[in-house]
Amino acid sequence: MSAVPMRTLQAEDRATVLQVDDLHTVIRTPRGPVRAVDGVSLTLRRGETLGLVGESGSGKSVLGRSIMGLYRSGSTMSVTGRVLFEGRDVQAMQAAELRALWGSGIGMVFQDPLTALNPVKRIGRHLTETLRRHQTISVRQARVRAIELLGLVGIPDPRRRVEQYPHELSGGMRQRVVIAMALANDPALVIADEPTTALDVTVQRQILDLLDDLRTELGLAILLISHNLGVVAGRAERVAVMYGGRIVETAAAGDVFAAPAHPYTGALLAAIPRLADPAHRRLRAIDGTPPDLVSPPVGCRFAPRCPAAQDDCRTAQPVLTDLATEARAGGSGDGVLNAHRAACLHPNLGAEPRPSDQGVR
Amino acid sequence: MTDLVTPTRPGADVAVPAPAASVRRPAGTLLAGTLLLVGLALLAAAVVALRGHGWLQAGVALAGLILAHSGASRWGRRRFGPGFDLTLWLCGAWLVLLVVAAVAAPMLGLPEHEDLTGALGEPILARPDLVTNHPLGTNNFGLDLLARVLYGARASLVTALTAVLIGMVVGGALGILAGYFRGVVDVVIGILTNALLAVPPLILLIALATVLEPTLRNISLGLATLATPSMIRMARATTIAVSQREFVTAARSMGASGPHVMLRELLPNVVLPLASYGMVMVSVLIVAEASLSFLGLGIQAPAPSWGNMIAEGEGTVFRDHPHIVLVPGTVLFLTVFSFNCLGERARRRFDPRRSQLEEA
C-alpha cells in the first residue's frame, strides 16, 4: 500500500485525461464495412468514472479498444478521428510507443477473468512481467510490488496467492488479479470492459466497489463499459448511452436515471424489473433488434424500434444537442461536461422523475 | 509419471462402483490375492519345470502372466481406488526398465552382442530359457539376444527420441510462427508442411536412406523430417486457438511485444499438447526406424537394432527358430504399446480441443 503514490483529488487536479473527438471505427467484413463506432466524442477527467452503457453490438467494446489503440487502422479496419490521451494522439503513435503506453498509461480490465489470465502462468508472474516491462526493477522488487498490488485489490493472503495458478482462484479473485494487472504500473486511465459480466451479483458489487475505491484512492479515470444500467448506477458520475455505434444520450448519472430524454434510455430503464411492480407482470423488453451496422437505417438509428418515432425521425439524423437547461428542474448543471445532451429529434422532456430509477444494485 | 497415472479429476476413468466394492471387500481381496498368486506360480512353474517344452512353456507363462495381471489389477483397484490403472503403471515400469537397462548395458556383464569372434564358443540358435546364461536365447552366430535387444534399444530409442525432439523444437517454432503471424508466413509454412505430408513416409525415408550414410545421426534427421510436419500442424492449430483467448489481448494491452507473446504466453500453452503428441510420435518413429533397419537401410548388421534383428528371421529361420523374431518383436511391441498408452493418456489430459475453458 505504502508504495502506491497517493494522488489526492483537488479541483485543479481534475485535468482532462482522455479526449475523444469524432471517432469512427469501421471494420471491414465480407458483408461490407461495419460502422461499429460512428462519430463518438467523449471526455474523461481525472478521478472521474464515465459509464458507457449500451446493449450487445452497440459498439461499446470496439470503442474501448479503439481508445486504447488495440484497434488501429490496418487491413481489417480503419480508425479515424482523434483519441487524445494526456494530450497525445493514441492512433498516431508508433507500435513501440503504444506498447510503452499500454499498461503504464492506460490499463484495461477484461470481461472474463478466466480467459484474461494465462492458465499456465502463476499469478505472480502475470504481475511481475508487466512490472518489469515498464519499470527497471529487480525480480525481487517486482515480487514485493506484486504482493502489494494483490493486497491493494483486496486479495487475502497475497503471499500465498502469487504462487498459485489462475484455476486455483475463484472468479471474483481472478477479476481482482486482472484489476491488479491493469493497475500494476500506475496508469492514469483504466478501461473496464464489462468487468463484472462474468461474475455473480454479490461479487459484482464487491468488484465495482473496489474499482470505485481505487478511483478515489489513486485518482484514476475510469471508463466503465457495461450493458447493465444497474452496474453503472451509483458508480459513474456521468453516463453515456450508446446505440448503434453512436452516443445517443449523455448526462450526469442522476439526470439520466431521473429523466431519460432519449426514448432508448427510457426503454432501457423500463426494461429493468422492479420489486415494486405487481406480481406476474410481463417483463418489458425493447421490440426488435439492434440495427445492422453494415447498412444502418437512414435517420435516427433507433427509429425502427422507437415507440415515439415520427416521420422526420426516419429521414433526418439527429445530432447530440444540449437540452434546454431551464426545462429541467433540478438538473445538476456542473459545467459543460455534465450538460444533459441527447441525440433525438423529439426528446422526452416532460418525463416525470421515477422514484425508484436507481437501477438494480 | 505419477501425474499421468493418478487421475486428479474424478470421473476421468472408468469407475468400479464404490459402494459395492466396500461391501465385497474381503471376498474381493481374497480373489485378487489368489489370482495373483496362482498366476505367479504358473509363471514360475513354466520357467523352471517346463524347460525345453517350447510352445507349451511359452503358453503356460503367458497364461500365468494374464492371471497375475488380473489379480494385481483387482488388488490395486481396491487398494488405491477405482482410478488405478495397472496397465499404465506397467507401461511406465517397462519403459523405465528398458531405458535404465539400455543405458547401463555395458555394465551388466552381458554376453557378446556384436562381435562375432567373441561368440565363437557360444551355442547358436539357443532357445530362450530364463535360467541359463542366455535368458532370451542366441542367434545363428551365437550372439546373446538379451544383449542385442538392449543394445538395439539404444539405437531405437536414441534415434526416435532425437527425431521427436528435433520435430518438437523445429515444428513447434514454425507452428507458433505460422499461427501467430498468419498471412504470408502461414501460407509459406503451410505449403512446406503439406509438401512433406504428401510424400508417403516410408518412401521418403527410403529415398533419404539411399543418399545418406546410415549413421545414427542421419537416421535421426531422416525420422525428424517425418515428425516435423505433424508437429507444425499441431503447434499451429493450438496457437490459433490459444491466441484468440483474452489473455493474449490482455498481455498486449499491458505492453507485451510480439516475441514476448509468443514465448511467454503462447509457448507454455503449446508445449503440453505437443509433448503428449510427441509420446505417441516416439512409438511411430520406433516402428519407422525398425522398418528401415528391417529393409537393411538403417542400422547395419551385425550392430543390433530391433529392425535388423527381426530381419534375421527371414526365410526358414522363423519357422524353425521362432524366438529369433519373437524376442525383438515382443520387445518392440511392448515398447510401442507403452509409449502409445502413456501418450494417449497424456493426450487426453492436454487435448487442444479441450483447452478452451477448463473450469477447475
XYZ file of C-alpha atoms in Angstrom:
721
model
C 0.000 0.000 0.000
C 2.704 2.426 1.006
C 4.470 2.293 -2.366
C 1.341 3.408 -4.177
C 1.663 7.128 -4.719
C -1.407 8.762 -3.313
C -2.939 11.145 -5.752
C -5.103 13.486 -3.840
C -8.079 14.924 -5.570
C -8.157 18.652 -5.848
C -10.232 20.846 -8.045
C -7.339 21.907 -10.275
C -6.198 18.303 -10.418
C -9.196 17.341 -12.498
C -7.205 17.593 -15.682
C -8.596 16.020 -18.809
C -7.114 12.560 -19.177
C -8.900 11.391 -22.261
C -10.397 13.363 -25.072
C -12.086 11.530 -27.933
C -13.174 13.564 -30.940
C -15.443 12.211 -33.639
C -14.044 8.688 -33.503
C -15.072 6.327 -36.289
C -14.085 2.686 -36.317
C -15.038 0.786 -39.441
C -14.396 -2.953 -39.532
C -14.128 -4.487 -42.968
C -16.003 -7.744 -43.225
C -17.015 -9.906 -46.205
C -20.526 -8.492 -45.849
C -19.288 -4.953 -46.152
C -17.874 -2.321 -43.831
C -19.319 -2.417 -40.321
C -19.508 1.024 -38.743
C -19.021 -0.209 -35.210
C -18.190 3.211 -33.819
C -19.689 6.068 -35.768
C -18.691 9.507 -34.646
C -18.218 9.246 -30.893
C -16.855 12.114 -28.821
C -16.258 11.975 -25.107
C -14.135 13.463 -22.390
C -12.830 11.936 -19.212
C -11.164 13.790 -16.346
C -9.025 12.562 -13.515
C -10.793 10.863 -10.700
C -13.914 10.509 -12.763
C -15.910 7.486 -13.813
C -17.729 7.621 -17.102
C -20.305 4.883 -17.524
C -20.727 3.715 -21.085
C -23.971 1.782 -21.444
C -25.461 0.003 -24.392
C -26.794 -3.356 -25.457
C -24.735 -6.050 -27.177
C -23.403 -4.950 -30.525
C -23.752 -1.242 -29.860
C -20.016 -0.752 -30.289
C -19.021 -0.258 -26.654
C -16.144 -2.723 -26.622
C -14.900 -1.635 -30.049
C -14.881 1.921 -28.744
C -12.892 0.853 -25.692
C -10.311 -0.967 -27.772
C -10.098 1.854 -30.304
C -9.375 4.272 -27.475
C -6.575 2.015 -26.288
C -5.169 1.738 -29.766
C -5.580 -2.044 -29.712
C -7.736 -1.476 -32.785
C -5.867 0.581 -35.340
C -6.195 1.396 -38.994
C -4.959 -1.567 -40.962
C -6.053 -4.154 -43.443
C -9.122 -5.208 -41.473
C -10.335 -1.924 -40.055
C -9.958 1.813 -40.287
C -9.995 4.125 -37.305
C -10.432 7.852 -37.916
C -10.889 10.746 -35.559
C -8.734 11.750 -32.647
C -8.070 9.980 -29.382
C -6.019 12.224 -27.147
C -4.623 10.565 -24.046
C -2.965 13.192 -21.872
C -2.585 15.342 -24.967
C -1.014 12.663 -27.155
C -2.798 11.142 -30.133
C -3.031 7.412 -29.476
C -3.925 6.484 -33.032
C -0.865 8.308 -34.403
C 1.614 6.509 -32.159
C 4.246 4.041 -33.318
C 3.926 0.429 -32.179
C 6.745 0.824 -29.660
C 5.190 3.993 -28.199
C 1.887 2.201 -27.878
C 3.466 -0.703 -26.042
C 5.042 1.759 -23.659
C 1.662 3.405 -23.172
C -0.306 0.218 -22.636
C -0.040 -0.887 -19.089
C 1.752 2.207 -17.854
C -0.620 4.898 -19.134
C -3.807 3.019 -19.837
C -4.792 -0.188 -18.123
C -7.534 -2.488 -19.263
C -9.775 -4.740 -17.204
C -11.301 -7.517 -19.233
C -14.706 -9.072 -19.155
C -13.894 -12.673 -18.413
C -11.237 -13.058 -15.723
C -10.729 -16.711 -16.600
C -9.717 -16.122 -20.192
C -7.819 -12.938 -19.345
C -5.288 -14.913 -17.304
C -2.873 -17.359 -18.869
C -3.766 -20.757 -17.377
C -0.177 -21.991 -17.287
C 1.322 -18.947 -15.586
C 1.381 -18.298 -11.861
C -0.457 -15.232 -10.556
C 2.815 -13.661 -9.505
C 4.316 -13.871 -12.967
C 1.303 -12.191 -14.524
C 2.101 -9.156 -12.412
C 5.892 -9.208 -12.334
C 6.195 -9.469 -16.100
C 4.266 -6.287 -16.735
C 6.004 -4.560 -13.836
C 9.452 -5.369 -15.135
C 8.499 -4.413 -18.670
C 7.677 -0.857 -17.712
C 9.974 -0.278 -14.759
C 13.603 -1.076 -14.182
C 13.274 -3.106 -11.020
C 14.725 -6.405 -9.889
C 12.805 -9.660 -9.783
C 12.699 -9.437 -6.001
C 11.330 -5.885 -6.002
C 8.760 -6.811 -8.634
C 7.605 -9.660 -6.475
C 7.248 -7.437 -3.438
C 5.279 -4.969 -5.529
C 3.092 -7.790 -6.913
C 2.226 -8.855 -3.381
C 1.442 -5.234 -2.528
C -0.811 -4.914 -5.539
C -2.711 -8.061 -4.648
C -3.202 -6.673 -1.180
C -4.377 -3.384 -2.688
C -7.148 -5.092 -4.640
C -8.265 -6.906 -1.524
C -6.908 -10.388 -2.032
C -6.344 -12.080 1.311
C -3.045 -13.837 1.885
C -1.337 -12.414 -1.222
C 1.958 -14.089 -0.337
C 0.367 -17.463 -0.979
C -1.672 -16.325 -3.969
C 1.321 -15.264 -6.060
C 2.408 -18.896 -6.127
C -0.946 -20.150 -7.343
C -2.301 -20.702 -10.823
C -5.402 -18.911 -12.110
C -7.612 -22.000 -11.824
C -6.940 -22.170 -8.098
C -8.688 -18.834 -7.570
C -12.389 -18.074 -7.570
C -13.945 -15.884 -10.245
C -14.014 -12.801 -8.062
C -10.395 -13.319 -7.003
C -9.348 -13.702 -10.617
C -11.064 -10.461 -11.537
C -9.214 -8.781 -8.697
C -5.979 -10.125 -10.170
C -6.946 -8.726 -13.567
C -7.596 -5.363 -11.931
C -4.252 -5.583 -10.141
C -2.592 -6.234 -13.508
C -4.299 -3.190 -15.007
C -3.148 -1.074 -12.066
C 0.368 -2.506 -11.865
C 2.166 0.407 -13.483
C 0.068 3.145 -12.011
C -1.989 4.122 -15.074
C -3.958 7.338 -15.336
C -6.843 5.713 -17.168
C -8.459 2.319 -16.675
C -10.809 0.987 -19.287
C -13.038 -1.582 -17.619
C -14.756 -3.528 -20.378
C -17.722 -5.223 -18.740
C -15.656 -6.038 -15.666
C -18.446 -7.839 -13.846
C -20.387 -9.605 -16.576
C -18.839 -12.992 -15.835
C -19.332 -12.704 -12.080
C -22.303 -13.354 -9.865
C -24.149 -10.408 -8.378
C -22.635 -10.341 -4.903
C -19.128 -10.466 -6.324
C -20.156 -7.892 -8.945
C -20.864 -5.426 -6.251
C -17.558 -6.064 -4.483
C -15.623 -5.578 -7.690
C -17.460 -2.366 -8.566
C -16.918 -1.001 -5.068
C -13.252 -1.928 -5.366
C -12.922 -0.030 -8.635
C -14.669 2.928 -7.054
C -12.383 2.880 -4.009
C -9.303 2.684 -6.210
C -10.581 5.598 -8.246
C -10.819 7.868 -5.233
C -7.638 6.494 -3.693
C -5.429 6.669 -6.781
C -7.194 9.403 -8.709
C -7.854 7.134 -11.648
C -10.066 7.980 -14.548
C -12.284 5.001 -15.273
C -14.220 4.242 -18.409
C -16.753 1.729 -17.153
C -18.268 -0.147 -20.051
C -21.364 -2.199 -19.308
C -24.610 -3.382 -20.808
C -26.153 -3.164 -17.371
C -27.519 0.172 -16.200
C -27.522 -1.142 -12.664
C -23.751 -1.607 -12.770
C -23.242 1.973 -13.840
C -25.787 3.490 -11.488
C -24.204 4.993 -8.432
C -20.635 4.388 -9.565
C -20.395 6.703 -12.533
C -20.500 10.474 -12.302
C -21.552 10.700 -15.882
C -23.268 8.219 -18.145
C -23.128 7.915 -21.899
C -25.704 5.699 -23.558
C -24.588 4.092 -26.781
C -26.788 2.746 -29.531
C -25.814 1.568 -32.996
C -22.276 2.891 -32.747
C -23.295 6.348 -31.523
C -23.778 8.061 -28.234
C -27.466 8.875 -28.015
C -27.572 10.465 -24.595
C -25.064 11.749 -22.109
C -25.557 13.473 -18.798
C -24.713 13.392 -15.154
C -25.711 9.974 -13.873
C -28.589 11.252 -11.779
C -30.161 13.065 -14.704
C -30.099 10.031 -16.947
C -31.857 7.884 -14.401
C -34.234 10.564 -13.181
C -35.282 11.980 -16.521
C -34.157 9.985 -19.526
C -34.564 12.199 -22.568
C -33.850 9.683 -25.302
C -36.589 7.091 -25.830
C -33.920 4.372 -25.957
C -32.641 5.259 -22.499
C -36.214 5.342 -21.295
C -36.866 1.921 -22.782
C -33.677 0.531 -21.191
C -34.730 1.818 -17.791
C -38.238 0.469 -18.233
C -36.818 -2.961 -19.039
C -35.317 -3.278 -15.559
C -37.627 -5.454 -13.474
C -38.606 -3.922 -10.147
C -39.636 -5.403 -6.855
C -42.367 -2.781 -6.533
C -44.024 -3.993 -9.723
C -47.182 -6.064 -9.335
C -46.596 -9.815 -9.418
C -46.775 -11.716 -12.715
C -46.318 -8.591 -14.725
C -44.768 -9.164 -18.117
C -41.160 -8.049 -18.384
C -40.954 -5.067 -20.629
C -38.486 -5.520 -23.441
C -37.494 -3.359 -26.360
C -39.077 -4.759 -29.510
C -36.892 -5.501 -32.487
C -33.156 -5.966 -32.672
C -30.200 -3.571 -32.714
C -29.519 -2.121 -36.152
C -27.356 -3.954 -38.632
C -24.255 -1.768 -38.693
C -23.412 -2.822 -42.242
C -26.477 -0.959 -43.505
C -27.827 1.142 -40.642
C -31.257 2.738 -41.079
C -31.419 6.237 -42.539
C -32.290 8.858 -39.987
C -32.342 8.007 -36.322
C -30.970 4.523 -35.755
C -33.456 3.821 -33.019
C -36.451 4.924 -35.093
C -37.478 1.403 -36.249
C -37.822 0.332 -32.604
C -38.919 3.639 -31.133
C -42.451 3.866 -29.745
C -42.413 7.656 -30.186
C -40.965 7.781 -33.694
C -42.317 10.444 -36.015
C -41.933 10.682 -39.767
C -38.939 13.007 -39.607
C -37.087 10.519 -37.392
C -36.799 8.189 -40.384
C -35.218 10.776 -42.639
C -33.163 13.187 -40.548
C -30.230 12.045 -38.467
C -30.349 13.619 -35.017
C -27.156 15.011 -33.521
C -26.172 15.196 -29.874
C -27.573 18.541 -28.664
C -27.881 20.223 -25.305
C -31.316 20.051 -23.844
C -32.580 23.414 -22.696
C -31.426 23.623 -19.109
C -34.391 25.717 -17.999
C -36.690 22.880 -18.964
C -35.003 20.724 -16.417
C -35.715 21.342 -12.836
C -33.062 20.035 -10.509
C -30.572 19.192 -13.257
C -27.096 19.388 -11.803
C -25.578 21.616 -14.458
C -21.959 21.396 -13.381
C -20.243 22.935 -16.377
C -20.336 21.842 -19.994
C -19.310 18.270 -19.350
C -22.230 17.399 -17.195
C -24.747 19.015 -19.524
C -27.608 16.756 -20.407
C -27.381 16.050 -24.109
C -29.394 13.738 -26.285
C -29.413 12.789 -29.947
C -33.142 12.798 -30.509
C -35.475 14.944 -32.572
C -38.275 14.534 -30.070
C -36.646 14.151 -26.706
C -38.817 13.210 -23.801
C -38.544 16.410 -21.804
C -41.681 16.073 -19.753
C -40.817 12.784 -18.213
C -41.603 12.643 -14.568
C -38.711 11.523 -12.463
C -39.318 7.993 -11.429
C -38.686 7.438 -7.754
C -37.015 4.055 -7.988
C -34.919 4.609 -11.089
C -31.613 3.889 -9.445
C -31.326 0.542 -11.138
C -30.532 -2.785 -9.549
C -27.782 -2.626 -7.045
C 4.903 -40.050 -14.405
C 2.837 -40.094 -11.269
C 0.988 -37.117 -12.603
C -0.160 -39.048 -15.614
C -1.192 -42.058 -13.682
C -3.054 -40.751 -10.685
C -6.218 -39.170 -12.015
C -6.908 -35.870 -10.335
C -10.260 -35.365 -11.952
C -12.983 -37.638 -10.696
C -14.817 -39.452 -13.424
C -11.888 -39.342 -15.799
C -11.593 -43.090 -15.605
C -13.914 -45.985 -15.853
C -15.088 -46.377 -12.313
C -15.922 -49.510 -10.434
C -18.991 -48.729 -8.334
C -17.569 -47.747 -5.000
C -20.332 -48.888 -2.618
C -20.284 -52.451 -3.963
C -16.521 -52.561 -3.515
C -16.745 -51.790 0.167
C -19.373 -54.496 0.695
C -17.443 -57.186 -1.164
C -14.114 -56.106 0.172
C -12.881 -59.257 1.993
C -14.002 -61.666 -0.735
C -12.659 -59.397 -3.459
C -9.263 -59.073 -1.855
C -9.120 -62.830 -1.408
C -9.959 -63.397 -5.066
C -7.426 -60.823 -6.186
C -4.724 -62.351 -3.997
C -5.500 -65.865 -5.198
C -5.405 -64.838 -8.843
C -2.105 -63.069 -8.334
C -0.509 -65.994 -6.518
C -1.785 -68.616 -8.986
C -0.546 -66.505 -11.856
C 2.897 -66.071 -10.390
C 3.052 -69.779 -9.524
C 2.186 -70.711 -13.118
C 4.875 -68.349 -14.368
C 7.495 -69.811 -12.057
C 6.436 -73.356 -12.959
C 6.715 -72.545 -16.643
C 10.192 -71.102 -16.245
C 11.582 -73.883 -14.064
C 9.592 -77.069 -14.609
C 8.606 -76.846 -18.273
C 12.112 -76.203 -19.614
C 12.517 -77.396 -23.160
C 8.817 -77.731 -23.892
C 8.897 -74.737 -26.244
C 5.401 -73.541 -27.115
C 3.843 -75.203 -24.020
C 6.265 -73.317 -21.780
C 5.505 -70.036 -23.540
C 1.758 -70.684 -23.367
C 1.743 -71.507 -19.649
C 3.966 -68.499 -18.876
C 1.598 -66.252 -20.828
C -1.465 -67.644 -19.005
C 0.331 -67.081 -15.689
C 1.090 -63.502 -16.655
C -2.532 -62.820 -17.605
C -3.823 -64.271 -14.318
C -1.235 -62.320 -12.308
C -2.142 -59.122 -14.159
C -5.853 -59.513 -13.499
C -5.213 -60.340 -9.837
C -2.817 -57.452 -9.328
C -5.114 -55.002 -11.071
C -8.078 -56.078 -8.888
C -5.964 -55.720 -5.802
C -4.648 -52.341 -6.955
C -8.156 -51.004 -7.571
C -9.167 -51.996 -4.063
C -6.047 -50.614 -2.529
C -5.735 -47.336 -4.476
C -9.320 -46.691 -5.594
C -11.166 -47.287 -8.850
C -8.914 -44.940 -10.817
C -5.946 -47.291 -10.507
C -4.761 -48.431 -13.915
C -2.255 -51.265 -13.610
C -1.553 -51.371 -17.346
C -0.437 -47.770 -17.274
C 1.919 -48.407 -14.367
C 3.315 -51.490 -16.099
C 3.866 -49.432 -19.268
C 5.753 -46.847 -17.265
C 7.734 -49.520 -15.434
C 8.624 -51.230 -18.710
C 9.935 -48.010 -20.239
C 11.931 -47.121 -17.131
C 13.380 -50.634 -17.008
C 14.211 -50.572 -20.709
C 15.861 -47.163 -20.593
C 17.873 -47.978 -17.461
C 18.971 -51.331 -18.878
C 19.868 -49.785 -22.231
C 21.909 -47.060 -20.574
C 23.625 -49.489 -18.220
C 24.058 -52.246 -20.813
C 27.905 -52.207 -20.867
C 27.993 -52.601 -17.067
C 25.609 -55.539 -16.859
C 28.209 -58.144 -17.823
C 26.098 -59.438 -20.669
C 27.413 -61.978 -23.187
C 28.654 -60.747 -26.556
C 26.134 -58.784 -28.595
C 28.011 -57.693 -31.716
C 31.493 -59.147 -32.173
C 31.182 -62.466 -33.993
C 34.634 -63.661 -32.895
C 33.712 -63.175 -29.263
C 30.757 -65.534 -29.595
C 32.530 -68.475 -31.222
C 32.220 -70.674 -28.161
C 28.571 -69.932 -27.563
C 25.708 -72.194 -28.618
C 23.954 -70.962 -31.735
C 20.188 -70.515 -32.030
C 19.720 -71.442 -28.355
C 16.104 -71.302 -27.204
C 15.066 -68.697 -24.645
C 15.486 -70.148 -21.180
C 15.401 -67.802 -18.254
C 17.633 -69.919 -16.032
C 20.577 -70.222 -18.405
C 23.355 -67.850 -19.389
C 21.277 -66.756 -22.400
C 17.828 -65.985 -20.952
C 16.418 -64.887 -24.295
C 18.478 -67.306 -26.398
C 21.097 -66.661 -29.054
C 21.017 -66.016 -32.791
C 22.659 -68.011 -35.558
C 26.067 -66.532 -34.714
C 25.754 -67.339 -31.014
C 25.266 -63.666 -30.104
C 23.144 -63.200 -26.988
C 19.646 -61.937 -27.806
C 19.123 -60.146 -24.469
C 22.301 -58.151 -25.006
C 21.346 -57.454 -28.604
C 17.854 -56.325 -27.587
C 19.305 -53.897 -25.036
C 21.958 -52.507 -27.398
C 19.284 -52.362 -30.082
C 17.123 -50.354 -27.700
C 19.898 -47.784 -27.565
C 19.752 -47.282 -31.324
C 15.956 -47.348 -31.484
C 15.333 -45.049 -28.530
C 18.111 -42.610 -29.356
C 17.015 -42.166 -32.957
C 13.304 -41.957 -32.148
C 13.694 -39.588 -29.192
C 16.176 -37.345 -31.016
C 13.870 -37.187 -34.005
C 10.874 -36.298 -31.846
C 12.874 -33.639 -30.015
C 14.031 -32.092 -33.279
C 10.472 -32.291 -34.557
C 9.107 -30.627 -31.438
C 11.618 -27.789 -31.480
C 11.538 -27.089 -35.216
C 7.881 -27.933 -35.710
C 6.814 -26.095 -32.585
C 8.712 -22.949 -33.565
C 7.407 -22.936 -37.137
C 3.890 -23.773 -35.989
C 3.793 -20.936 -33.465
C 5.169 -18.506 -36.045
C 2.547 -19.600 -38.571
C -0.275 -19.465 -36.053
C 0.756 -16.121 -34.614
C 1.516 -14.160 -37.778
C -0.910 -15.933 -40.135
C -0.895 -14.338 -43.586
C 2.140 -14.927 -45.798
C 4.153 -16.719 -43.105
C 1.319 -19.162 -42.587
C 0.945 -19.793 -46.316
C 4.658 -20.484 -46.829
C 4.926 -22.783 -43.807
C 1.659 -24.447 -44.808
C 2.972 -25.246 -48.285
C 6.154 -26.759 -46.799
C 4.152 -28.811 -44.313
C 1.728 -30.104 -46.891
C 4.549 -30.943 -49.286
C 6.223 -33.075 -46.603
C 2.947 -34.702 -45.623
C 2.120 -35.505 -49.246
C 5.106 -37.862 -49.617
C 4.448 -41.353 -48.219
C 6.614 -41.540 -45.097
C 8.372 -44.853 -45.741
C 9.120 -43.891 -49.355
C 10.586 -40.630 -48.093
C 12.744 -42.499 -45.583
C 13.958 -44.975 -48.196
C 14.763 -42.117 -50.547
C 16.718 -40.393 -47.786
C 18.482 -43.640 -46.865
C 19.745 -44.092 -50.405
C 21.528 -40.740 -50.393
C 22.588 -40.564 -46.735
C 25.040 -42.766 -44.865
C 23.137 -44.979 -42.418
C 24.565 -43.438 -39.258
C 22.630 -42.756 -36.078
C 22.710 -39.021 -36.780
C 21.418 -39.306 -40.324
C 18.681 -41.736 -39.351
C 17.584 -39.345 -36.607
C 17.477 -36.452 -39.065
C 15.521 -38.542 -41.552
C 12.996 -39.534 -38.913
C 12.802 -35.885 -37.791
C 11.579 -34.851 -41.237
C 8.777 -37.340 -40.644
C 7.904 -35.943 -37.239
C 8.140 -32.239 -38.063
C 5.118 -31.620 -40.335
C 2.538 -33.014 -37.949
C 4.209 -31.130 -35.098
C 3.894 -27.927 -37.138
C 0.204 -28.580 -37.656
C -0.358 -29.361 -34.005
C 1.514 -26.250 -32.832
C -0.196 -24.027 -35.403
C -3.692 -25.225 -34.501
C -3.052 -24.836 -30.783
C -1.508 -21.415 -31.285
C -4.517 -20.192 -33.253
C -6.898 -21.487 -30.605
C -4.891 -20.030 -27.735
C -4.117 -16.667 -29.318
C -7.812 -15.957 -29.635
C -8.174 -16.077 -25.909
C -8.297 -12.889 -23.983
C -5.098 -13.265 -22.022
C -3.152 -12.653 -25.206
C -5.032 -9.382 -25.718
C -4.510 -8.705 -22.026
C -0.774 -9.239 -22.350
C -0.668 -6.963 -25.378
C -2.744 -4.360 -23.575
C -0.069 -4.320 -20.927
C 2.620 -3.619 -23.453
C 3.908 -7.085 -24.377
C 5.761 -7.289 -27.683
C 5.306 -9.986 -30.337
C 8.232 -12.192 -29.258
C 7.115 -11.901 -25.655
C 3.586 -13.005 -26.513
C 4.908 -15.976 -28.474
C 7.466 -17.103 -25.883
C 5.741 -16.316 -22.619
C 2.040 -16.549 -23.392
C 1.672 -18.968 -26.300
C 4.615 -21.355 -25.916
C 3.708 -22.665 -22.429
C 0.229 -23.439 -23.719
C 1.507 -25.128 -26.866
C 4.188 -27.253 -25.184
C 1.827 -29.545 -23.278
C -0.228 -30.858 -26.206
C 2.949 -31.006 -28.272
C 4.749 -33.101 -25.658
C 1.902 -35.545 -25.256
C 1.660 -35.879 -29.016
C 5.422 -36.430 -29.018
C 4.945 -39.502 -26.793
C 2.703 -41.080 -29.407
C 5.086 -39.947 -32.111
C 8.003 -41.772 -30.452
C 6.257 -45.089 -30.937
C 5.560 -44.333 -34.597
C 9.199 -43.455 -35.170
C 10.469 -46.564 -33.358
C 8.450 -48.601 -35.833
C 9.703 -46.464 -38.725
C 13.299 -46.978 -37.647
C 12.692 -50.714 -37.263
C 11.161 -50.844 -40.741
C 14.185 -49.082 -42.177
C 16.595 -51.436 -40.420
C 14.487 -54.411 -41.466
C 14.905 -53.310 -45.074
C 18.651 -53.060 -44.486
C 18.683 -49.299 -44.869
C 19.022 -48.411 -41.199
C 21.483 -49.725 -38.630
C 23.786 -52.187 -40.406
C 24.233 -55.712 -39.015
C 25.978 -57.030 -37.005
C 25.346 -53.868 -34.972
C 21.982 -54.662 -33.395
C 18.727 -52.832 -33.933
C 15.267 -54.260 -33.371
C 14.551 -53.974 -37.077
C 17.584 -55.889 -38.317
C 17.168 -58.460 -35.510
C 13.702 -59.217 -36.846
C 15.169 -59.340 -40.340
C 17.455 -62.195 -39.195
C 14.353 -64.359 -39.110
C 13.913 -64.183 -42.865
C 13.444 -67.401 -44.798
C 13.105 -70.682 -42.914
C 14.747 -69.389 -39.726
C 11.464 -68.082 -38.346
C 9.758 -71.458 -38.904
C 12.466 -73.427 -37.148
C 13.540 -70.909 -34.516
C 10.617 -68.546 -33.870
C 12.361 -66.859 -30.925
C 14.739 -65.046 -33.337
C 11.760 -62.941 -34.456
C 9.572 -63.193 -31.369
C 12.109 -61.788 -28.898
C 12.838 -58.474 -30.662
C 9.248 -58.393 -31.925
C 7.854 -58.666 -28.391
C 10.214 -56.005 -27.074
C 9.277 -53.726 -29.964
C 5.591 -54.367 -29.356
C 5.801 -53.729 -25.620
C 7.774 -50.523 -26.102
C 5.486 -49.123 -28.779
C 2.438 -50.168 -26.752
C 3.826 -48.435 -23.647
C 4.607 -45.190 -25.441
C 1.158 -45.247 -27.040
C -0.538 -45.961 -23.754
C 1.220 -43.163 -21.892
C 0.927 -40.813 -24.855
C -2.793 -41.436 -25.198
C -3.342 -40.791 -21.527
C -1.280 -37.596 -21.698
C -3.098 -36.509 -24.843
C -6.450 -36.998 -23.199
C -5.368 -34.600 -20.499
C -3.866 -31.953 -22.729
C -6.111 -32.226 -25.774
C -6.134 -28.834 -27.515
C -9.829 -29.190 -28.236
C -10.450 -29.260 -24.506
C -8.117 -26.374 -23.757
C -10.982 -23.955 -24.250
C -12.288 -23.369 -20.766
C -11.256 -25.989 -18.305
C -13.021 -24.893 -15.162
C -11.242 -26.115 -12.088
